[in-house]
Amino acid sequence: MSILPQLMADTRLDARAAARPPAPVAASLRRAPHDGAPTTLPAPAAPRAALHDVLPERTAIRDYARTPLSGADLSALFAAADRMDTRGWAADRAAGVDLELYCAAWRVTGVDTGLYRYRPGRSELCRVADLPDGREAEELVMQREFAEAPALLVITGNLAAAVARHGSHGHRLLLTRAGAAGHAAWLAALRLGLAGTVFAGLLPSALRERAGADGYHRAALFAFAAGHPIPDLGPRS
Ligand SMILES: Cc1cc2nc3c(=O)[nH]c(=O)nc-3n(C[C@H](O)[C@H](O)[C@H](O)COP(=O)(O)O)c2cc1C
């Protein structure tokens, strides 16, 4: 059988498996996070613009002003990403197929430079590891411009749990969830007057060392780089 019909047959099998009442995933497939000291985030900032006003200007921005992000703005991005996943995939979350949101913070008011895990219930960041800054920050991402953002929201998922629950369809579901969460953060950023882009060019070794992201029980899936736009100074006279 050629590859395409085989893929379609697999997808049909996956869909049938996904329709069965799925069981909770085994605790052995879950990995405890490396949570350290907590930093409480301010309440999420309220949107400063309506979505329909900012959506026409949405475009991927990869260069940012040096201005730090406020803690409240960062809080709003993480809350939006988490809300998207809570509303969209409650059953998977309840069964133990988690997305985790990490923050690489370089310039966030009230948050020291470091790698953190977001704890949504408490609106809190738990320190997970130190992060290099300057040129060395590039060891986290494939493109230098993302290492120069004030902060990254990094989405990881439990691929082992997703596949145990849904078969190979679980991988697609996990990627869909990460995409939805990343884009929710992006839309929230636009409504706060921030700029950014979603991207997938994360370097696995940096997250493996710092966050125990082995690529299976905790797999880096997607990310959103956020910052203030560089002001448009207009034409020089
Ligand atoms: C799954 C996925 C992975 C992406 N990975 C990267 C990346 O590694 N680097 C990058 O600069 N942009 C990445 N992007 C961002 C796209 O390049 C960006 O969304 C695209 O340029 C559309 O932007 P536009 O609507 O402003 O044209 C990724 C987007 C998606 C959906």
PDB file of N, CA, C and O and ligand atoms in Angstrom, residues 58-60 62 143 146 186 197-201 222, ligand 1:
ATOM      1  N   ARG A  58      -2.672  42.270  12.553  1.00  0.00           N
ATOM      2  CA  ARG A  58      -1.898  41.131  13.065  1.00  0.00           C
ATOM      3  C   ARG A  58      -0.890  40.645  12.034  1.00  0.00           C
ATOM      4  O   ARG A  58      -1.230  40.330  10.915  1.00  0.00           O
ATOM      5  N   THR A  59       0.356  40.662  12.433  1.00  0.00           N
ATOM      6  CA  THR A  59       1.397  40.126  11.568  1.00  0.00           C
ATOM      7  C   THR A  59       2.549  39.653  12.459  1.00  0.00           C
ATOM      8  O   THR A  59       2.686  40.142  13.589  1.00  0.00           O
ATOM      9  N   ALA A  60       3.317  38.707  11.982  1.00  0.00           N
ATOM     10  CA  ALA A  60       4.409  38.169  12.805  1.00  0.00           C
ATOM     11  C   ALA A  60       5.485  39.235  12.978  1.00  0.00           C
ATOM     12  O   ALA A  60       6.025  39.750  12.000  1.00  0.00           O
ATOM     13  N   ARG A  62       9.187  39.983  14.817  1.00  0.00           N
ATOM     14  CA  ARG A  62      10.309  39.238  15.414  1.00  0.00           C
ATOM     15  C   ARG A  62      11.369  40.139  16.029  1.00  0.00           C
ATOM     16  O   ARG A  62      12.372  39.638  16.538  1.00  0.00           O
ATOM     17  N   GLN A 143      16.532  30.993  16.486  1.00  0.00           N
ATOM     18  CA  GLN A 143      16.705  32.308  15.871  1.00  0.00           C
ATOM     19  C   GLN A 143      17.064  33.327  16.947  1.00  0.00           C
ATOM     20  O   GLN A 143      16.364  33.439  17.953  1.00  0.00           O
ATOM     21  N   PHE A 146      14.496  35.755  18.734  1.00  0.00           N
ATOM     22  CA  PHE A 146      13.606  35.322  19.816  1.00  0.00           C
ATOM     23  C   PHE A 146      14.330  35.355  21.170  1.00  0.00           C
ATOM     24  O   PHE A 146      13.704  35.511  22.214  1.00  0.00           O
ATOM     25  N   TRP A 186      -1.185  35.122  21.529  1.00  0.00           N
ATOM     26  CA  TRP A 186      -0.886  36.144  20.512  1.00  0.00           C
ATOM     27  C   TRP A 186      -2.043  37.154  20.421  1.00  0.00           C
ATOM     28  O   TRP A 186      -1.829  38.368  20.408  1.00  0.00           O
ATOM     29  N   THR A 197       5.233  36.801  17.768  1.00  0.00           N
ATOM     30  CA  THR A 197       4.881  35.760  16.802  1.00  0.00           C
ATOM     31  C   THR A 197       4.936  34.393  17.473  1.00  0.00           C
ATOM     32  O   THR A 197       5.675  34.203  18.436  1.00  0.00           O
ATOM     33  N   VAL A 198       4.137  33.497  16.953  1.00  0.00           N
ATOM     34  CA  VAL A 198       4.264  32.097  17.347  1.00  0.00           C
ATOM     35  C   VAL A 198       5.440  31.501  16.588  1.00  0.00           C
ATOM     36  O   VAL A 198       5.763  31.940  15.494  1.00  0.00           O
ATOM     37  N   PHE A 199       6.068  30.502  17.173  1.00  0.00           N
ATOM     38  CA  PHE A 199       7.154  29.825  16.465  1.00  0.00           C
ATOM     39  C   PHE A 199       7.400  28.457  17.105  1.00  0.00           C
ATOM     40  O   PHE A 199       6.960  28.203  18.226  1.00  0.00           O
ATOM     41  N   ALA A 200       8.095  27.617  16.359  1.00  0.00           N
ATOM     42  CA  ALA A 200       8.373  26.270  16.873  1.00  0.00           C
ATOM     43  C   ALA A 200       9.874  25.995  16.971  1.00  0.00           C
ATOM     44  O   ALA A 200      10.260  24.899  17.355  1.00  0.00           O
ATOM     45  N   GLY A 201      10.684  26.968  16.625  1.00  0.00           N
ATOM     46  CA  GLY A 201      12.139  26.747  16.577  1.00  0.00           C
ATOM     47  C   GLY A 201      12.806  26.822  17.937  1.00  0.00           C
ATOM     48  O   GLY A 201      13.615  27.706  18.214  1.00  0.00           O
ATOM     49  N   PHE A 222       5.516  24.298  20.992  1.00  0.00           N
ATOM     50  CA  PHE A 222       5.223  25.557  20.303  1.00  0.00           C
ATOM     51  C   PHE A 222       5.579  26.685  21.259  1.00  0.00           C
ATOM     52  O   PHE A 222       5.736  26.455  22.474  1.00  0.00           O
TER      53      PHE A 222
HETATM   54  C1  LIG B   1       3.691  25.514  13.508  1.00  0.00           C
HETATM   55  C2  LIG B   1       4.382  26.826  13.266  1.00  0.00           C
HETATM   56  C3  LIG B   1       5.757  26.916  13.458  1.00  0.00           C
HETATM   57  C4  LIG B   1       6.411  28.130  13.250  1.00  0.00           C
HETATM   58  N1  LIG B   1       7.774  28.214  13.447  1.00  0.00           N
HETATM   59  C5  LIG B   1       8.408  29.373  13.237  1.00  0.00           C
HETATM   60  C6  LIG B   1       9.807  29.498  13.458  1.00  0.00           C
HETATM   61  O1  LIG B   1      10.457  28.554  13.906  1.00  0.00           O
HETATM   62  N2  LIG B   1      10.384  30.700  13.218  1.00  0.00           N
HETATM   63  C7  LIG B   1       9.671  31.777  12.765  1.00  0.00           C
HETATM   64  O2  LIG B   1      10.270  32.831  12.563  1.00  0.00           O
HETATM   65  N3  LIG B   1       8.347  31.701  12.585  1.00  0.00           N
HETATM   66  C8  LIG B   1       7.699  30.536  12.800  1.00  0.00           C
HETATM   67  N4  LIG B   1       6.350  30.447  12.636  1.00  0.00           N
HETATM   68  C9  LIG B   1       5.622  31.665  12.434  1.00  0.00           C
HETATM   69  C10 LIG B   1       5.209  31.832  11.020  1.00  0.00           C
HETATM   70  O3  LIG B   1       6.335  32.044  10.246  1.00  0.00           O
HETATM   71  C11 LIG B   1       4.286  33.019  10.976  1.00  0.00           C
HETATM   72  O4  LIG B   1       3.149  32.689  11.683  1.00  0.00           O
HETATM   73  C12 LIG B   1       3.969  33.281   9.564  1.00  0.00           C
HETATM   74  O5  LIG B   1       5.078  33.993   9.057  1.00  0.00           O
HETATM   75  C13 LIG B   1       2.692  34.038   9.407  1.00  0.00           C
HETATM   76  O6  LIG B   1       2.920  35.320   9.808  1.00  0.00           O
HETATM   77  P1  LIG B   1       2.151  36.452   9.049  1.00  0.00           P
HETATM   78  O7  LIG B   1       0.701  36.143   9.236  1.00  0.00           O
HETATM   79  O8  LIG B   1       2.564  37.725   9.700  1.00  0.00           O
HETATM   80  O9  LIG B   1       2.601  36.374   7.632  1.00  0.00           O
HETATM   81  C14 LIG B   1       5.679  29.264  12.848  1.00  0.00           C
HETATM   82  C15 LIG B   1       4.293  29.155  12.672  1.00  0.00           C
HETATM   83  C16 LIG B   1       3.648  27.967  12.883  1.00  0.00           C
HETATM   84  C17 LIG B   1       2.151  27.898  12.701  1.00  0.00           C
END
